[in-house]
């Protein structure tokens, strides 16, 4: 898959990791002992726009989870290799709204 269609992907990931790193440092400065226990991820709207992108999403998500576990382990100093990763994906229901919608529970 050609990720050059969205060059912001790497920048967003880097910004996210920097935000986590800075947030943990601020909490530690205040005397807290922060622990990362899991990650909630809601994504998928842009990846559903073409067949090529939606077909590759599973592989890309697997890579994202592995990368986040590894990078957050480095940032936090904890072993997060088995960190729970909860994710949600929107469903596409163009008959209702003309675009991505979220499933109702």
mmCIF file with all atom_site columns, C-alpha atoms in Angstrom:
data_model
loop_
_atom_site.group_PDB
_atom_site.id
_atom_site.type_symbol
_atom_site.label_atom_id
_atom_site.label_alt_id
_atom_site.label_comp_id
_atom_site.label_asym_id
_atom_site.label_entity_id
_atom_site.label_seq_id
_atom_site.pdbx_PDB_ins_code
_atom_site.Cartn_x
_atom_site.Cartn_y
_atom_site.Cartn_z
_atom_site.occupancy
_atom_site.B_iso_or_equiv
_atom_site.pdbx_formal_charge
_atom_site.auth_seq_id
_atom_site.auth_comp_id
_atom_site.auth_asym_id
_atom_site.auth_atom_id
_atom_site.pdbx_PDB_model_num
ATOM 1   C CA . UNK A 1 1   ? 0.000   0.000  0.000  1.00 0.00 ? 1   UNK A CA 1
ATOM 2   C CA . UNK A 1 2   ? 1.263   3.455  -0.859 1.00 0.00 ? 2   UNK A CA 1
ATOM 3   C CA . UNK A 1 3   ? 1.173   5.538  2.324  1.00 0.00 ? 3   UNK A CA 1
ATOM 4   C CA . UNK A 1 4   ? 2.352   8.612  0.432  1.00 0.00 ? 4   UNK A CA 1
ATOM 5   C CA . UNK A 1 5   ? -1.329  9.407  -0.224 1.00 0.00 ? 5   UNK A CA 1
ATOM 6   C CA . UNK A 1 6   ? -1.401  10.826 3.308  1.00 0.00 ? 6   UNK A CA 1
ATOM 7   C CA . UNK A 1 7   ? 2.004   12.187 4.343  1.00 0.00 ? 7   UNK A CA 1
ATOM 8   C CA . UNK A 1 8   ? 0.529   13.371 7.675  1.00 0.00 ? 8   UNK A CA 1
ATOM 9   C CA . UNK A 1 9   ? 0.429   9.790  9.005  1.00 0.00 ? 9   UNK A CA 1
ATOM 10  C CA . UNK A 1 10  ? 4.000   9.826  10.305 1.00 0.00 ? 10  UNK A CA 1
ATOM 11  C CA . UNK A 1 11  ? 3.658   13.338 11.696 1.00 0.00 ? 11  UNK A CA 1
ATOM 12  C CA . UNK A 1 12  ? 0.505   12.445 13.635 1.00 0.00 ? 12  UNK A CA 1
ATOM 13  C CA . UNK A 1 13  ? 2.119   9.356  15.132 1.00 0.00 ? 13  UNK A CA 1
ATOM 14  C CA . UNK A 1 14  ? 5.202   11.329 16.147 1.00 0.00 ? 14  UNK A CA 1
ATOM 15  C CA . UNK A 1 15  ? 3.041   14.060 17.690 1.00 0.00 ? 15  UNK A CA 1
ATOM 16  C CA . UNK A 1 16  ? 1.034   11.464 19.629 1.00 0.00 ? 16  UNK A CA 1
ATOM 17  C CA . UNK A 1 17  ? 4.173   9.849  21.058 1.00 0.00 ? 17  UNK A CA 1
ATOM 18  C CA . UNK A 1 18  ? 5.601   13.269 21.978 1.00 0.00 ? 18  UNK A CA 1
ATOM 19  C CA . UNK A 1 19  ? 2.358   14.186 23.742 1.00 0.00 ? 19  UNK A CA 1
ATOM 20  C CA . UNK A 1 20  ? 2.452   10.971 25.771 1.00 0.00 ? 20  UNK A CA 1
ATOM 21  C CA . UNK A 1 21  ? 6.129   11.491 26.640 1.00 0.00 ? 21  UNK A CA 1
ATOM 22  C CA . UNK A 1 22  ? 5.518   15.073 27.777 1.00 0.00 ? 22  UNK A CA 1
ATOM 23  C CA . UNK A 1 23  ? 2.388   14.108 29.706 1.00 0.00 ? 23  UNK A CA 1
ATOM 24  C CA . UNK A 1 24  ? 4.178   11.334 31.585 1.00 0.00 ? 24  UNK A CA 1
ATOM 25  C CA . UNK A 1 25  ? 7.063   13.676 32.417 1.00 0.00 ? 25  UNK A CA 1
ATOM 26  C CA . UNK A 1 26  ? 4.668   16.311 33.805 1.00 0.00 ? 26  UNK A CA 1
ATOM 27  C CA . UNK A 1 27  ? 2.884   13.738 35.946 1.00 0.00 ? 27  UNK A CA 1
ATOM 28  C CA . UNK A 1 28  ? 6.193   12.456 37.316 1.00 0.00 ? 28  UNK A CA 1
ATOM 29  C CA . UNK A 1 29  ? 7.272   16.050 38.091 1.00 0.00 ? 29  UNK A CA 1
ATOM 30  C CA . UNK A 1 30  ? 4.107   16.428 40.139 1.00 0.00 ? 30  UNK A CA 1
ATOM 31  C CA . UNK A 1 31  ? 4.948   13.333 42.165 1.00 0.00 ? 31  UNK A CA 1
ATOM 32  C CA . UNK A 1 32  ? 2.680   10.845 40.424 1.00 0.00 ? 32  UNK A CA 1
ATOM 33  C CA . UNK A 1 33  ? 3.702   7.397  39.237 1.00 0.00 ? 33  UNK A CA 1
ATOM 34  C CA . UNK A 1 34  ? 1.761   7.087  35.962 1.00 0.00 ? 34  UNK A CA 1
ATOM 35  C CA . UNK A 1 35  ? 1.039   3.666  34.529 1.00 0.00 ? 35  UNK A CA 1
ATOM 36  C CA . UNK A 1 36  ? -0.144  3.039  30.988 1.00 0.00 ? 36  UNK A CA 1
ATOM 37  C CA . UNK A 1 37  ? -2.671  0.224  31.227 1.00 0.00 ? 37  UNK A CA 1
ATOM 38  C CA . UNK A 1 38  ? -4.132  0.178  27.750 1.00 0.00 ? 38  UNK A CA 1
ATOM 39  C CA . UNK A 1 39  ? -4.997  2.151  24.655 1.00 0.00 ? 39  UNK A CA 1
ATOM 40  C CA . UNK A 1 40  ? -8.345  2.985  23.074 1.00 0.00 ? 40  UNK A CA 1
ATOM 41  C CA . UNK A 1 41  ? -8.214  3.646  19.332 1.00 0.00 ? 41  UNK A CA 1
ATOM 42  C CA . UNK A 1 42  ? -11.101 4.862  17.185 1.00 0.00 ? 42  UNK A CA 1
ATOM 43  C CA . UNK A 1 43  ? -10.127 5.117  13.566 1.00 0.00 ? 43  UNK A CA 1
ATOM 44  C CA . UNK A 1 44  ? -11.034 4.064  10.117 1.00 0.00 ? 44  UNK A CA 1
ATOM 45  C CA . UNK A 1 45  ? -13.075 6.678  8.316  1.00 0.00 ? 45  UNK A CA 1
ATOM 46  C CA . UNK A 1 46  ? -10.366 7.689  5.845  1.00 0.00 ? 46  UNK A CA 1
ATOM 47  C CA . UNK A 1 47  ? -9.270  4.092  5.396  1.00 0.00 ? 47  UNK A CA 1
ATOM 48  C CA . UNK A 1 48  ? -12.751 3.151  4.195  1.00 0.00 ? 48  UNK A CA 1
ATOM 49  C CA . UNK A 1 49  ? -12.734 5.595  1.302  1.00 0.00 ? 49  UNK A CA 1
ATOM 50  C CA . UNK A 1 50  ? -11.196 3.215  -1.257 1.00 0.00 ? 50  UNK A CA 1
ATOM 51  C CA . UNK A 1 51  ? -11.120 -0.535 -1.702 1.00 0.00 ? 51  UNK A CA 1
ATOM 52  C CA . UNK A 1 52  ? -7.300  -0.561 -1.639 1.00 0.00 ? 52  UNK A CA 1
ATOM 53  C CA . UNK A 1 53  ? -7.163  1.312  1.653  1.00 0.00 ? 53  UNK A CA 1
ATOM 54  C CA . UNK A 1 54  ? -9.913  -0.679 3.391  1.00 0.00 ? 54  UNK A CA 1
ATOM 55  C CA . UNK A 1 55  ? -8.359  -3.958 2.215  1.00 0.00 ? 55  UNK A CA 1
ATOM 56  C CA . UNK A 1 56  ? -5.001  -3.040 3.753  1.00 0.00 ? 56  UNK A CA 1
ATOM 57  C CA . UNK A 1 57  ? -6.450  -1.736 7.027  1.00 0.00 ? 57  UNK A CA 1
ATOM 58  C CA . UNK A 1 58  ? -6.092  -5.004 8.976  1.00 0.00 ? 58  UNK A CA 1
ATOM 59  C CA . UNK A 1 59  ? -2.399  -5.296 8.186  1.00 0.00 ? 59  UNK A CA 1
ATOM 60  C CA . UNK A 1 60  ? -1.784  -1.625 8.930  1.00 0.00 ? 60  UNK A CA 1
ATOM 61  C CA . UNK A 1 61  ? -3.666  -1.857 12.233 1.00 0.00 ? 61  UNK A CA 1
ATOM 62  C CA . UNK A 1 62  ? -1.593  -4.880 13.279 1.00 0.00 ? 62  UNK A CA 1
ATOM 63  C CA . UNK A 1 63  ? 1.584   -2.916 12.526 1.00 0.00 ? 63  UNK A CA 1
ATOM 64  C CA . UNK A 1 64  ? 0.261   0.135  14.397 1.00 0.00 ? 64  UNK A CA 1
ATOM 65  C CA . UNK A 1 65  ? -0.489  -1.942 17.509 1.00 0.00 ? 65  UNK A CA 1
ATOM 66  C CA . UNK A 1 66  ? 2.993   -3.489 17.506 1.00 0.00 ? 66  UNK A CA 1
ATOM 67  C CA . UNK A 1 67  ? 4.654   -0.107 16.952 1.00 0.00 ? 67  UNK A CA 1
ATOM 68  C CA . UNK A 1 68  ? 2.625   1.582  19.682 1.00 0.00 ? 68  UNK A CA 1
ATOM 69  C CA . UNK A 1 69  ? 3.355   -1.162 22.195 1.00 0.00 ? 69  UNK A CA 1
ATOM 70  C CA . UNK A 1 70  ? 7.085   -0.950 21.427 1.00 0.00 ? 70  UNK A CA 1
ATOM 71  C CA . UNK A 1 71  ? 7.293   2.844  21.406 1.00 0.00 ? 71  UNK A CA 1
ATOM 72  C CA . UNK A 1 72  ? 5.165   3.292  24.529 1.00 0.00 ? 72  UNK A CA 1
ATOM 73  C CA . UNK A 1 73  ? 7.371   0.707  26.274 1.00 0.00 ? 73  UNK A CA 1
ATOM 74  C CA . UNK A 1 74  ? 10.406  2.842  25.462 1.00 0.00 ? 74  UNK A CA 1
ATOM 75  C CA . UNK A 1 75  ? 8.720   6.064  26.570 1.00 0.00 ? 75  UNK A CA 1
ATOM 76  C CA . UNK A 1 76  ? 7.292   4.687  29.819 1.00 0.00 ? 76  UNK A CA 1
ATOM 77  C CA . UNK A 1 77  ? 10.085  2.318  30.781 1.00 0.00 ? 77  UNK A CA 1
ATOM 78  C CA . UNK A 1 78  ? 7.490   -0.440 31.324 1.00 0.00 ? 78  UNK A CA 1
ATOM 79  C CA . UNK A 1 79  ? 6.993   -3.629 29.334 1.00 0.00 ? 79  UNK A CA 1
ATOM 80  C CA . UNK A 1 80  ? 3.871   -2.861 27.336 1.00 0.00 ? 80  UNK A CA 1
ATOM 81  C CA . UNK A 1 81  ? 4.341   -5.683 24.824 1.00 0.00 ? 81  UNK A CA 1
ATOM 82  C CA . UNK A 1 82  ? 1.002   -7.162 25.932 1.00 0.00 ? 82  UNK A CA 1
ATOM 83  C CA . UNK A 1 83  ? -0.781  -3.842 26.531 1.00 0.00 ? 83  UNK A CA 1
ATOM 84  C CA . UNK A 1 84  ? -4.507  -4.115 25.806 1.00 0.00 ? 84  UNK A CA 1
ATOM 85  C CA . UNK A 1 85  ? -5.415  -2.301 22.603 1.00 0.00 ? 85  UNK A CA 1
ATOM 86  C CA . UNK A 1 86  ? -9.125  -1.652 22.185 1.00 0.00 ? 86  UNK A CA 1
ATOM 87  C CA . UNK A 1 87  ? -10.277 -0.318 18.853 1.00 0.00 ? 87  UNK A CA 1
ATOM 88  C CA . UNK A 1 88  ? -13.467 0.623  17.162 1.00 0.00 ? 88  UNK A CA 1
ATOM 89  C CA . UNK A 1 89  ? -14.209 1.006  13.493 1.00 0.00 ? 89  UNK A CA 1
ATOM 90  C CA . UNK A 1 90  ? -17.064 2.911  11.908 1.00 0.00 ? 90  UNK A CA 1
ATOM 91  C CA . UNK A 1 91  ? -19.346 1.059  9.574  1.00 0.00 ? 91  UNK A CA 1
ATOM 92  C CA . UNK A 1 92  ? -20.231 2.382  6.156  1.00 0.00 ? 92  UNK A CA 1
ATOM 93  C CA . UNK A 1 93  ? -23.932 2.897  5.628  1.00 0.00 ? 93  UNK A CA 1
ATOM 94  C CA . UNK A 1 94  ? -24.301 5.250  2.703  1.00 0.00 ? 94  UNK A CA 1
ATOM 95  C CA . UNK A 1 95  ? -28.054 4.644  2.432  1.00 0.00 ? 95  UNK A CA 1
ATOM 96  C CA . UNK A 1 96  ? -28.575 6.400  5.759  1.00 0.00 ? 96  UNK A CA 1
ATOM 97  C CA . UNK A 1 97  ? -26.169 9.328  5.717  1.00 0.00 ? 97  UNK A CA 1
ATOM 98  C CA . UNK A 1 98  ? -24.048 9.219  2.591  1.00 0.00 ? 98  UNK A CA 1
ATOM 99  C CA . UNK A 1 99  ? -20.901 8.498  4.614  1.00 0.00 ? 99  UNK A CA 1
ATOM 100 C CA . UNK A 1 100 ? -19.371 6.604  7.501  1.00 0.00 ? 100 UNK A CA 1
ATOM 101 C CA . UNK A 1 101 ? -21.575 6.084  10.534 1.00 0.00 ? 101 UNK A CA 1
ATOM 102 C CA . UNK A 1 102 ? -21.054 4.380  13.872 1.00 0.00 ? 102 UNK A CA 1
ATOM 103 C CA . UNK A 1 103 ? -22.886 1.213  14.764 1.00 0.00 ? 103 UNK A CA 1
ATOM 104 C CA . UNK A 1 104 ? -25.459 1.683  17.487 1.00 0.00 ? 104 UNK A CA 1
ATOM 105 C CA . UNK A 1 105 ? -25.078 -0.705 20.421 1.00 0.00 ? 105 UNK A CA 1
#
